[in-house]
CSV table of C-alpha atoms (C1' of nucleotides) in Angstrom, one decimal:
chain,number,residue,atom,x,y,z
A,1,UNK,CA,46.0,-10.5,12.3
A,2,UNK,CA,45.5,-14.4,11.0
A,3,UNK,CA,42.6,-13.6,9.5
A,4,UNK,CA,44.9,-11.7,7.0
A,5,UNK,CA,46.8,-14.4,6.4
A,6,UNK,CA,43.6,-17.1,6.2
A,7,UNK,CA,41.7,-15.1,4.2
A,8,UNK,CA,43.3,-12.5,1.8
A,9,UNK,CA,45.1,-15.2,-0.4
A,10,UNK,CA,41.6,-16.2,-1.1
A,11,UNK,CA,40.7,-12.5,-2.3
A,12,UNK,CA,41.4,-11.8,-6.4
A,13,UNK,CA,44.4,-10.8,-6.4
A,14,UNK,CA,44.5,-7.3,-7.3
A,15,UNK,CA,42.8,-7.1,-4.2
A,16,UNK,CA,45.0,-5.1,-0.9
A,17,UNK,CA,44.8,-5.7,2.8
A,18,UNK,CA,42.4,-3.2,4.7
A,19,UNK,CA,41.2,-2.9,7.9
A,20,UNK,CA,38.3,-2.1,7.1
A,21,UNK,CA,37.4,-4.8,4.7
A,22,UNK,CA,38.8,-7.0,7.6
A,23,UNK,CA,36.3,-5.4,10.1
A,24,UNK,CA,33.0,-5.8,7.7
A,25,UNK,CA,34.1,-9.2,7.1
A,26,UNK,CA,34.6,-10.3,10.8
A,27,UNK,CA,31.2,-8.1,11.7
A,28,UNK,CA,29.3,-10.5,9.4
A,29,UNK,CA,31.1,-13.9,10.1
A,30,UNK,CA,30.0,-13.1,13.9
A,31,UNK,CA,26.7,-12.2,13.5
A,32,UNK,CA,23.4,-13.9,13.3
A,33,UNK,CA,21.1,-11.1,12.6
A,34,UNK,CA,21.6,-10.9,8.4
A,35,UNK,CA,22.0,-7.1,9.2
A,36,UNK,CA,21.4,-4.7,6.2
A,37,UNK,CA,24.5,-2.2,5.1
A,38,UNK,CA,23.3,0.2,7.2
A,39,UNK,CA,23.5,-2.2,10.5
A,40,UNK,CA,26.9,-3.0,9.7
A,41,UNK,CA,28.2,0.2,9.5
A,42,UNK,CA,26.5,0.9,12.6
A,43,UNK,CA,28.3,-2.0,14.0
A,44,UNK,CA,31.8,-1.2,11.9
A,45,UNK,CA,31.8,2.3,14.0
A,46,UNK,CA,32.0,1.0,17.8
A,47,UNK,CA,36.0,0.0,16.0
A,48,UNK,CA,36.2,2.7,13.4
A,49,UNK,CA,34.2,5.8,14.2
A,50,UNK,CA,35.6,7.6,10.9
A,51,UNK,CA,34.9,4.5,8.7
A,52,UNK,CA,32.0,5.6,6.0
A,53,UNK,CA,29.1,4.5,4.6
A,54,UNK,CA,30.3,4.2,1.2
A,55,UNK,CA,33.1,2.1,2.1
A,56,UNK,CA,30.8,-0.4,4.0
A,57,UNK,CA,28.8,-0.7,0.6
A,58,UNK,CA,31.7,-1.1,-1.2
A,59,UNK,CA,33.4,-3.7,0.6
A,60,UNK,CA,30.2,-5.5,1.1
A,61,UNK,CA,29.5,-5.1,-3.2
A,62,UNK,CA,33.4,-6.1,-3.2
A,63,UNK,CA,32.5,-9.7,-0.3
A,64,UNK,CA,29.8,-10.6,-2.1
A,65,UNK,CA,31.3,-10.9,-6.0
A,66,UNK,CA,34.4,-13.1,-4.5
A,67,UNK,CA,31.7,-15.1,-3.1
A,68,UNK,CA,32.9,-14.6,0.9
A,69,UNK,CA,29.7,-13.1,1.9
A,70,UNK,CA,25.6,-14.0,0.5
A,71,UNK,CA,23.8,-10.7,-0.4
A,72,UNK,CA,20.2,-11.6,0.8
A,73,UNK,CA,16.8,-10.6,-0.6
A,74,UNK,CA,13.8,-11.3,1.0
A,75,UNK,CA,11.2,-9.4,-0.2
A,76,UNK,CA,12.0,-6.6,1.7
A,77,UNK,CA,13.5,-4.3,-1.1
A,78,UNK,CA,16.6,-3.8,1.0
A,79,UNK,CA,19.7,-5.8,0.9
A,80,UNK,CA,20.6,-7.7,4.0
A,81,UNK,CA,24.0,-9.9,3.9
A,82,UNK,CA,25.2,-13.3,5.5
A,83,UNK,CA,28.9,-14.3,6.4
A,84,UNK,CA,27.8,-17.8,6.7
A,85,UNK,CA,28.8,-19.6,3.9
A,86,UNK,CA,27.4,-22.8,4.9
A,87,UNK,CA,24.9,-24.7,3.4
A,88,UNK,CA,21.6,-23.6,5.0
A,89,UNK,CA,18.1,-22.1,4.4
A,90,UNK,CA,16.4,-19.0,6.5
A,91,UNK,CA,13.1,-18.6,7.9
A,92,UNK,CA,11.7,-14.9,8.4
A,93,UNK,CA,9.2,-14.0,10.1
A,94,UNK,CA,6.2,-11.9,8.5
A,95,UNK,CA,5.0,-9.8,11.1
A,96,UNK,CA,8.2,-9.0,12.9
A,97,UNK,CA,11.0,-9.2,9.7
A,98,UNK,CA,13.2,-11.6,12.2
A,99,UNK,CA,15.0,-14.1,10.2
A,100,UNK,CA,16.5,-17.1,11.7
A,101,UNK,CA,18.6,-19.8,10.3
A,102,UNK,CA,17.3,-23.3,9.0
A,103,UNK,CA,20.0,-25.9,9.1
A,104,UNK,CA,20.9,-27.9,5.5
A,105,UNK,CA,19.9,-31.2,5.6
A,106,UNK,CA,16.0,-30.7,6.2
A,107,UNK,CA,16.1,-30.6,2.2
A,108,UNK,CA,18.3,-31.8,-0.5
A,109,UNK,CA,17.7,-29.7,-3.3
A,110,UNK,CA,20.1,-30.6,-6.5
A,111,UNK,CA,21.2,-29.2,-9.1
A,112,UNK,CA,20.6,-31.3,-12.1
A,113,UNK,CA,17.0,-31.8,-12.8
A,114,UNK,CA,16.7,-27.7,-13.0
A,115,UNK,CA,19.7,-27.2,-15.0
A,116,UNK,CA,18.4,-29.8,-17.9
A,117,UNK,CA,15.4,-28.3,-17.5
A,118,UNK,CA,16.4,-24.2,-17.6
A,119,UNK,CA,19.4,-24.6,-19.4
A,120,UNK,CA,21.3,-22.7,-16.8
A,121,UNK,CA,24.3,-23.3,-15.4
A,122,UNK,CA,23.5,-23.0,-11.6
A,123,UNK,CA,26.4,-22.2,-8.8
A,124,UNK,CA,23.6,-21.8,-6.0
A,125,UNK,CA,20.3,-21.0,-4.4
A,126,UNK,CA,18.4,-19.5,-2.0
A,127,UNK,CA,15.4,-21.6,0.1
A,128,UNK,CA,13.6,-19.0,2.2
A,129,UNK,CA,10.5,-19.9,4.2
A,130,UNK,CA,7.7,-17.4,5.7
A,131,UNK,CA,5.8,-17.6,8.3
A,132,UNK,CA,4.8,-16.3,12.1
A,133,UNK,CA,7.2,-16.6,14.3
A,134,UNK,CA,6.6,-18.8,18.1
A,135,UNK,CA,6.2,-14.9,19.8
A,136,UNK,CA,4.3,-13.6,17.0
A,137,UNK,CA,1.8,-17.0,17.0
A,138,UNK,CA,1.4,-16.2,20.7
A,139,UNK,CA,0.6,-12.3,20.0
A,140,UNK,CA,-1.4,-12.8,17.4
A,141,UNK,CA,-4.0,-14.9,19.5
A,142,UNK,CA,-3.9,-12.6,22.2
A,143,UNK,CA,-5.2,-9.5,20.2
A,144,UNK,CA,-6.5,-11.1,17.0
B,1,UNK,CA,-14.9,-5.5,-16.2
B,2,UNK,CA,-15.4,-9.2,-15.1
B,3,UNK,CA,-12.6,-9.2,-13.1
B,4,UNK,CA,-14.3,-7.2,-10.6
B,5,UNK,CA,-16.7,-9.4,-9.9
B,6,UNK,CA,-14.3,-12.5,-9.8
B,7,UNK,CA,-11.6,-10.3,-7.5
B,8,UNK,CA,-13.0,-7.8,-5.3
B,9,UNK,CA,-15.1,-10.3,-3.3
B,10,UNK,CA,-11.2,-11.4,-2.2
B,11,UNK,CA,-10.1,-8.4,-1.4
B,12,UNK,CA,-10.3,-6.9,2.3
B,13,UNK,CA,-13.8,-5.8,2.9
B,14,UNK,CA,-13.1,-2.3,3.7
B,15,UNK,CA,-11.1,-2.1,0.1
B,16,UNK,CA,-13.0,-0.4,-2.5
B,17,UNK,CA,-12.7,-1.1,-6.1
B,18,UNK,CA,-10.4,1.2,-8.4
B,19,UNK,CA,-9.2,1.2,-12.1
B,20,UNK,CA,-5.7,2.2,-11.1
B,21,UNK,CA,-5.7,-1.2,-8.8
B,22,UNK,CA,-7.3,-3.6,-11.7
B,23,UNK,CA,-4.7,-2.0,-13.6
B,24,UNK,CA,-2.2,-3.3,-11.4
B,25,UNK,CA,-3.0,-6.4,-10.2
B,26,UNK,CA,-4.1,-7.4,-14.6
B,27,UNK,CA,-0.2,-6.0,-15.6
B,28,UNK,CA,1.3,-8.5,-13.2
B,29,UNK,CA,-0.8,-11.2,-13.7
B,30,UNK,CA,0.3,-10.7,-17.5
B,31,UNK,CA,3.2,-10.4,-16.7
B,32,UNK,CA,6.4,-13.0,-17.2
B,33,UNK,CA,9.2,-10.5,-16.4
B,34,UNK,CA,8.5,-9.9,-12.6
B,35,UNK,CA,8.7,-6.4,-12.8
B,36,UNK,CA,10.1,-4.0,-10.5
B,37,UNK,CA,7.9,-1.2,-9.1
B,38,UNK,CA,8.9,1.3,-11.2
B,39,UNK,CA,8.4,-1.1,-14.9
B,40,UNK,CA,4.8,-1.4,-13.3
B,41,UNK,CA,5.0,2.0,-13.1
B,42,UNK,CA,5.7,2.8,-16.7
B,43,UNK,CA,3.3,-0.5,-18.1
B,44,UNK,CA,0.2,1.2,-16.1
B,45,UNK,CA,1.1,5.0,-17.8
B,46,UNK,CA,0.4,3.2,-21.0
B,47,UNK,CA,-3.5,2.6,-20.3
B,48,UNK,CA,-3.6,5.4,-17.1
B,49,UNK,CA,-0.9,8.7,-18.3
B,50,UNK,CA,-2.4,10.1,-15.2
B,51,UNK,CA,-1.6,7.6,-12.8
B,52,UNK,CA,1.4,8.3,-10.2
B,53,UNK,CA,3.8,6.3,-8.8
B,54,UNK,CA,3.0,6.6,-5.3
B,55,UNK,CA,-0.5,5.4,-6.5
B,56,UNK,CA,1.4,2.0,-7.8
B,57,UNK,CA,3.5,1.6,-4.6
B,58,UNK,CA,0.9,1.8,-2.2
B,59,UNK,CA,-0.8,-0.9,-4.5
B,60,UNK,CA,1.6,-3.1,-4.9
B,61,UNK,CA,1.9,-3.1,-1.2
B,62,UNK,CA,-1.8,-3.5,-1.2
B,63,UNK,CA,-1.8,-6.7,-2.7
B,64,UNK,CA,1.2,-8.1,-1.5
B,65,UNK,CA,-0.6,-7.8,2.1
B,66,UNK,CA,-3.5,-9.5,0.7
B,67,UNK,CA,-1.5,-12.4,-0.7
B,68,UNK,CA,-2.7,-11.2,-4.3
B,69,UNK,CA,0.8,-11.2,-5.6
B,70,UNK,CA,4.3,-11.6,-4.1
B,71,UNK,CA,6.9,-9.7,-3.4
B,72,UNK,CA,10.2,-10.9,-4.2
B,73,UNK,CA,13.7,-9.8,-3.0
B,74,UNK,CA,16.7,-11.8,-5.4
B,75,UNK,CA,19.7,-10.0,-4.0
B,76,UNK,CA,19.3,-6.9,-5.9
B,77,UNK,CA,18.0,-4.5,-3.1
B,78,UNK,CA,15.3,-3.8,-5.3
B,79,UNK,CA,12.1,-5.2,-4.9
B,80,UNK,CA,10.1,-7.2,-8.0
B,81,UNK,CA,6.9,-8.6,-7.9
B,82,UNK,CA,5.2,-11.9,-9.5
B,83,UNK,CA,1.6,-12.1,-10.0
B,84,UNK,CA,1.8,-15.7,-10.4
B,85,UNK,CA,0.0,-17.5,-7.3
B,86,UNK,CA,0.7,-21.0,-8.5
B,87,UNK,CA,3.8,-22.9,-6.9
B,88,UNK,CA,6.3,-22.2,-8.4
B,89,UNK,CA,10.6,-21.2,-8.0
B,90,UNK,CA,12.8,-18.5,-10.0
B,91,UNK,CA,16.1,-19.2,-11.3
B,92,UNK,CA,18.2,-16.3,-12.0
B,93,UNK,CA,21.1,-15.2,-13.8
B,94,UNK,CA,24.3,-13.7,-11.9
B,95,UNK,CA,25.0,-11.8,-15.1
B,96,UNK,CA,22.8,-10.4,-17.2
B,97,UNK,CA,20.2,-10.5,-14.1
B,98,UNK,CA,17.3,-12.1,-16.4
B,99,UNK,CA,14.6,-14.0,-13.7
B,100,UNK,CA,12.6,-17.4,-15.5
B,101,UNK,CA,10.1,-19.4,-13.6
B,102,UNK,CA,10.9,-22.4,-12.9
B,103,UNK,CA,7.9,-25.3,-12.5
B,104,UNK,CA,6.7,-26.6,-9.1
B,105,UNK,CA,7.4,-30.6,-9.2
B,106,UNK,CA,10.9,-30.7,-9.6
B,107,UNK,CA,11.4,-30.9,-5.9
B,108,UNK,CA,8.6,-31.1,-3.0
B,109,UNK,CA,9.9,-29.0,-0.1
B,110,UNK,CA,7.5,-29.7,3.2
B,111,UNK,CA,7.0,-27.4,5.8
B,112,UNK,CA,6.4,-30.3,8.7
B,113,UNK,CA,9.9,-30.9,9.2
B,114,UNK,CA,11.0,-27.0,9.2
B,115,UNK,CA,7.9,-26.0,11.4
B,116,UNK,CA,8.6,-28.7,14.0
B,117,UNK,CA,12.4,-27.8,14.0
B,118,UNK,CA,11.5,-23.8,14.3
B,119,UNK,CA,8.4,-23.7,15.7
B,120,UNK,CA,7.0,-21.0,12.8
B,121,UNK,CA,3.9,-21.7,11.5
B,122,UNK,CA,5.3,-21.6,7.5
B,123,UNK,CA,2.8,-20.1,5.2
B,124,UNK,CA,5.0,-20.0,2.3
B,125,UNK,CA,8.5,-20.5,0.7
B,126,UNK,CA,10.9,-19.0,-2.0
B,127,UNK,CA,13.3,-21.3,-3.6
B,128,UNK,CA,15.3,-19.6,-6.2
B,129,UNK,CA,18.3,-20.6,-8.1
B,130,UNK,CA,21.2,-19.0,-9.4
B,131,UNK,CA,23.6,-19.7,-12.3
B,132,UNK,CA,24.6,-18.3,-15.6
B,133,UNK,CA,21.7,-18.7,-18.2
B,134,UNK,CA,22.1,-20.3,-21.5
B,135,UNK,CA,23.3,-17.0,-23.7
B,136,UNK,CA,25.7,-15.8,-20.5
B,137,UNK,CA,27.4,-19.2,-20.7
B,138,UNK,CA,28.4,-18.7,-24.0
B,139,UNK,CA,29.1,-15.5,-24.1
B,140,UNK,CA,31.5,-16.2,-21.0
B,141,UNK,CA,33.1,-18.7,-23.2
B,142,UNK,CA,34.0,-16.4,-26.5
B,143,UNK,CA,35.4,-13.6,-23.8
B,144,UNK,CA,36.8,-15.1,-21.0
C,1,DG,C1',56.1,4.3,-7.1
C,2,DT,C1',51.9,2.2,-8.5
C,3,DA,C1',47.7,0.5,-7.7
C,4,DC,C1',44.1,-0.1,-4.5
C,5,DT,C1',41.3,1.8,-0.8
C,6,DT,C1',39.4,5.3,2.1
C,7,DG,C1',36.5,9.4,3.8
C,8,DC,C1',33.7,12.8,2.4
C,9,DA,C1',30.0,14.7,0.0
C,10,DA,C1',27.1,14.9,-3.7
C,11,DA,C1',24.2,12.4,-6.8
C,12,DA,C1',21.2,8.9,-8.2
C,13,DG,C1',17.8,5.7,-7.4
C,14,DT,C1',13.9,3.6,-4.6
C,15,DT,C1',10.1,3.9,-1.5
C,16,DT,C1',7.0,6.3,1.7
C,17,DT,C1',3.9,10.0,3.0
C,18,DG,C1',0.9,14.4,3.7
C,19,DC,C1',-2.8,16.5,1.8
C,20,DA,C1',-6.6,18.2,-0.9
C,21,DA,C1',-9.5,16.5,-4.6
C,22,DA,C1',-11.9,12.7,-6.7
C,23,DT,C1',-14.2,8.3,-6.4
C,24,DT,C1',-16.6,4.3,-4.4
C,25,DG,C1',-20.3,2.0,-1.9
D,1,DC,C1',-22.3,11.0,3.4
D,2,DA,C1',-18.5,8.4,5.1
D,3,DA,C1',-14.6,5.9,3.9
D,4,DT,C1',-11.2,4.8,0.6
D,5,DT,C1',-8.3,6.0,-3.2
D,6,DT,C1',-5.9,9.1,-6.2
D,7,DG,C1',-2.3,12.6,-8.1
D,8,DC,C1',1.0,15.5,-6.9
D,9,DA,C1',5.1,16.9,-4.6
D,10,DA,C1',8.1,16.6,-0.9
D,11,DA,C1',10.5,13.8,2.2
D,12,DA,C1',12.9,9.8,3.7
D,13,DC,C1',15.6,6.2,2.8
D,14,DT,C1',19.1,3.1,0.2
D,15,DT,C1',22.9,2.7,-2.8
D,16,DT,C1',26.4,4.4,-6.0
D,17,DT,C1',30.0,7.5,-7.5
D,18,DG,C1',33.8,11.3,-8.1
D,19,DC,C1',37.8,12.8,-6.2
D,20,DA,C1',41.7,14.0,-3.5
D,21,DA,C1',44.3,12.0,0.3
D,22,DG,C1',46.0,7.9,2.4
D,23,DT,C1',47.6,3.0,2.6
D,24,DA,C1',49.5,-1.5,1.0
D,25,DC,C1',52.8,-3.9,-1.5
DNA sequence: GTACTTGCAAAAGTTTTGCAAATTG
DNA sequence: CAATTTGCAAAACTTTTGCAAGTAC
């Protein structure tokens, strides 16, 4: 029950207190898996077997305009979402879809030199490599 | 009817040639709106009435195995696709959901250091930005 | 008590697929 | 002629939405 008090002061605040949102929240701070909507209300019924579908979308639609949660794209065509808020990058793999983590710090991308440039006003961005993973490489020899 | 000659060659040699797939691969290249599937869709009807939207689909996936165009994900859930082959990133608006290019040289990501960290082999990277665009940021300003 | 959130179920939107006919090489 | 591609239509899958009941403040 801290997590109410850390984190729903930091909700807009028409915003209430529900389990639920709790639980989607927590489900995607722990994981490490990006899972789509669908995996987390997979995940969100081992603790709430009545919870719905439609509330997992909406609290994840709700997560993601505060800003506590990153709604992923890839290029898969289906959402997938990140509780880490850190700086980092991902890496996915083209022939298996796993995506992994790539720390900050690799790259400094900034800000200003695309702002003057666009016009925009940017607030953040997504770096997203593609490759084979070091199982896939392997595979991939073996039955070319 | 050049564009066979200059395009097919690339193509996977069991693929044979078809106007519905010319089609395709000429709207996107034309293209500076990275259009969803179903705007493909609708562009095509224009020259083909007859052509169908599973006929675009399994095209577009078509290509994007082939490395003829990409697939890009954004955080929409939706899929778009650029025919643009040359390096380049995407800046997109949180508001109004417009997508602009924006021009390779601004920063020089490297796969060595990511590869060597991950062990992928990195065949290609997606570095998009997103911020409110110059009409959003005023508009934002007349109606808070 | 009021406003927000939920579960359910239906609807809307996106993508894939089976199949017979047409087209390509 | 064999293999690939198409149009059509149905199916599968993803996401949103309306509404009455429940919960938070």
């Amino acid at each position: 029950m801290v997590l109410i008090i850390v984190l729903w002061p930091e909700m807009a605040n028409t915003a209430k207190y529900s389990k639920q949102r709790e639980l989607i929240l927590n489900i995607l701070r722990s994981s490490k898996s990006h899972p789509t909507a669908d995996e987390v209300y997979e995940q969100a019924r081992l603790q709430i077997p009545k919870i719905s579908l439609g509330t997992v979308y909406r609290n994840l639609n709700f997560l993601a305009a505060e800003g506590r949660i990153q709604r992923l794209g890839f290029d898969s065509g289906i959402a997938q979402f990140d509780g880490d808020l850190r700086d980092h990058y991902h890496i996915r793999c083209t022939r298996c879809g796993r995506i992994e983590d790539v720390p900050h710090g690799t790259h400094r991308v900034t800000y200003d030199e695309v702002e003057s440039l666009t016009g925009y006003k940017i607030h953040h961005l997504h770096l997203a490599f593609f490759g084979l993973c070091r199982e896939c490489k392997q595979k991939r020899e073996e039955e070319p």
